[in-house]
Amino acid sequence: PAGESGGAGRHFRFACLTDDPTGLRPEVELLPVPASAAAWHGWWLKACLFSAGCPLRGRVLYLDLDTVIVGSLDPLLRYTGGFATLSASGFRAEEGVIGGYNSSVMLWQAGGRTETSRRLRALHDALSTHVPRCLMRWDHWVEMVVPRAHLIQRAFPGLVADFCTDCAGGEPPAGAAIVCFPRSPKPHQAQVEWVHRHWRE
């Protein structure tokens, strides 16, 4: 899901990029996968969010569908930079690459005319069918195209947690607003009461 300019007292909208709109709530705007992305699958479809044809404009907060919101997103919605995403450091599922990205959460300004906006459009425009054959993950592509992204954990310490690494003791850490599930278990598989409570609300 992605929201534009969200938060208390501000205009916002919710949108979902998907090829299967079954079960979407009426207040969620559908972002259909364009026909031009027919050759892309899985996480590579995130490139559609950065195409010139994507209707998102203004401040965008993107969350993977397998994230659980457990607190206020207001701090993230106050971000004013060009592009931010998660550092892979501290995520048990990652390859342990120093300085790598995890795009479970992203923040950017859509539709701008800055140098950062140009680079972000390249995430879509430069994504040929050869790239997924050479790179294992969409995150690696983002690292190459946007090498100096702001890191959310650095800008907002403690706001995002990894389920396997940070929640082994039970509840999410104090101050966390988002819990990510980059590998197994996914939220619907986790046998934890607080996950079920937040996942269904």
Short mmCIF file of C-alpha atoms in Angstrom, two decimals, residues 92-191:
data_model
loop_
_atom_site.label_atom_id
_atom_site.label_comp_id
_atom_site.label_asym_id
_atom_site.label_seq_id
_atom_site.Cartn_x
_atom_site.Cartn_y
_atom_site.Cartn_z
CA ARG A 92 18.07 -11.71 9.51
CA ALA A 93 16.78 -12.67 6.08
CA GLU A 94 19.25 -10.54 4.18
CA GLU A 95 22.58 -11.61 2.76
CA GLY A 96 24.51 -9.64 5.36
CA VAL A 97 25.73 -7.08 2.84
CA ILE A 98 27.09 -3.95 4.48
CA GLY A 99 25.23 -0.94 3.13
CA GLY A 100 22.61 -2.90 1.21
CA TYR A 101 18.93 -1.93 0.98
CA ASN A 102 15.66 -3.54 1.98
CA SER A 103 12.78 -1.94 0.09
CA SER A 104 9.98 -3.21 2.35
CA VAL A 105 9.48 0.48 3.21
CA MET A 106 10.18 3.38 0.84
CA LEU A 107 9.59 7.13 0.94
CA TRP A 108 9.89 9.47 -2.01
CA GLN A 109 8.50 12.53 -3.78
CA ALA A 110 6.60 11.36 -6.86
CA GLY A 111 6.30 13.47 -9.98
CA GLY A 112 9.11 15.88 -9.19
CA ARG A 113 11.69 17.42 -11.52
CA THR A 114 14.79 17.05 -9.37
CA GLU A 115 17.87 14.95 -10.05
CA THR A 116 16.62 12.42 -7.51
CA SER A 117 13.28 12.22 -9.35
CA ARG A 118 15.14 11.53 -12.60
CA ARG A 119 17.06 8.70 -10.94
CA LEU A 120 13.88 7.24 -9.51
CA ARG A 121 12.24 7.19 -12.95
CA ALA A 122 15.24 5.20 -14.16
CA LEU A 123 14.22 2.42 -11.77
CA HIS A 124 11.43 1.82 -14.29
CA ASP A 125 12.73 3.20 -17.57
CA ALA A 126 16.13 1.46 -17.46
CA LEU A 127 14.77 -1.89 -16.25
CA SER A 128 15.26 -4.14 -19.27
CA THR A 129 14.46 -7.85 -19.30
CA HIS A 130 18.18 -8.51 -18.85
CA VAL A 131 18.40 -6.94 -15.39
CA PRO A 132 16.45 -9.64 -13.47
CA ARG A 133 18.65 -12.26 -15.12
CA CYS A 134 21.77 -10.62 -13.72
CA LEU A 135 20.52 -9.42 -10.32
CA MET A 136 18.85 -11.64 -7.74
CA ARG A 137 16.74 -8.95 -6.09
CA TRP A 138 14.93 -5.70 -6.85
CA ASP A 139 16.76 -4.22 -3.85
CA HIS A 140 20.10 -4.71 -5.65
CA TRP A 141 18.74 -2.75 -8.62
CA VAL A 142 17.73 0.11 -6.31
CA GLU A 143 21.23 0.09 -4.78
CA MET A 144 22.74 0.51 -8.25
CA VAL A 145 20.36 3.20 -9.53
CA VAL A 146 19.97 5.21 -6.29
CA PRO A 147 23.27 4.63 -4.47
CA ARG A 148 22.88 7.43 -1.90
CA ALA A 149 19.40 6.81 -0.55
CA HIS A 150 18.58 8.03 2.94
CA LEU A 151 18.34 5.10 5.34
CA ILE A 152 15.16 4.99 7.40
CA GLN A 153 16.76 3.38 10.45
CA ARG A 154 19.27 6.21 10.58
CA ALA A 155 16.69 8.96 10.08
CA PHE A 156 14.07 7.36 12.36
CA PRO A 157 15.84 5.11 14.88
CA GLY A 158 13.69 2.33 16.33
CA LEU A 159 10.66 3.04 14.13
CA VAL A 160 11.00 -0.10 11.98
CA ALA A 161 11.60 -3.58 13.39
CA ASP A 162 12.35 -6.97 11.85
CA PHE A 163 10.08 -9.71 13.21
CA CYS A 164 12.72 -12.43 13.46
CA THR A 165 15.47 -10.20 14.83
CA ASP A 166 13.63 -7.76 17.09
CA CYS A 167 10.46 -9.51 18.25
CA ALA A 168 11.80 -12.79 19.62
CA GLY A 169 10.90 -11.68 23.13
CA GLY A 170 7.22 -11.27 22.36
CA GLU A 171 5.83 -7.80 21.70
CA PRO A 172 7.40 -5.37 19.20
CA PRO A 173 10.11 -3.11 20.64
CA ALA A 174 8.89 0.06 22.34
CA GLY A 175 8.59 2.87 19.83
CA ALA A 176 8.28 0.64 16.77
CA ALA A 177 5.61 1.63 14.24
CA ILE A 178 6.26 -1.00 11.54
CA VAL A 179 7.29 -4.65 11.77
CA CYS A 180 8.69 -6.25 8.61
CA PHE A 181 8.42 -9.93 7.67
CA PRO A 182 10.95 -10.29 4.81
CA ARG A 183 10.95 -14.11 4.95
CA SER A 184 9.08 -16.84 6.85
CA PRO A 185 6.95 -16.57 8.80
CA LYS A 186 4.68 -14.08 7.04
CA PRO A 187 2.13 -12.20 9.17
CA HIS A 188 -0.67 -14.67 8.48
CA GLN A 189 1.64 -17.53 9.52
CA ALA A 190 3.00 -16.04 12.74
CA GLN A 191 1.48 -17.69 15.81
#
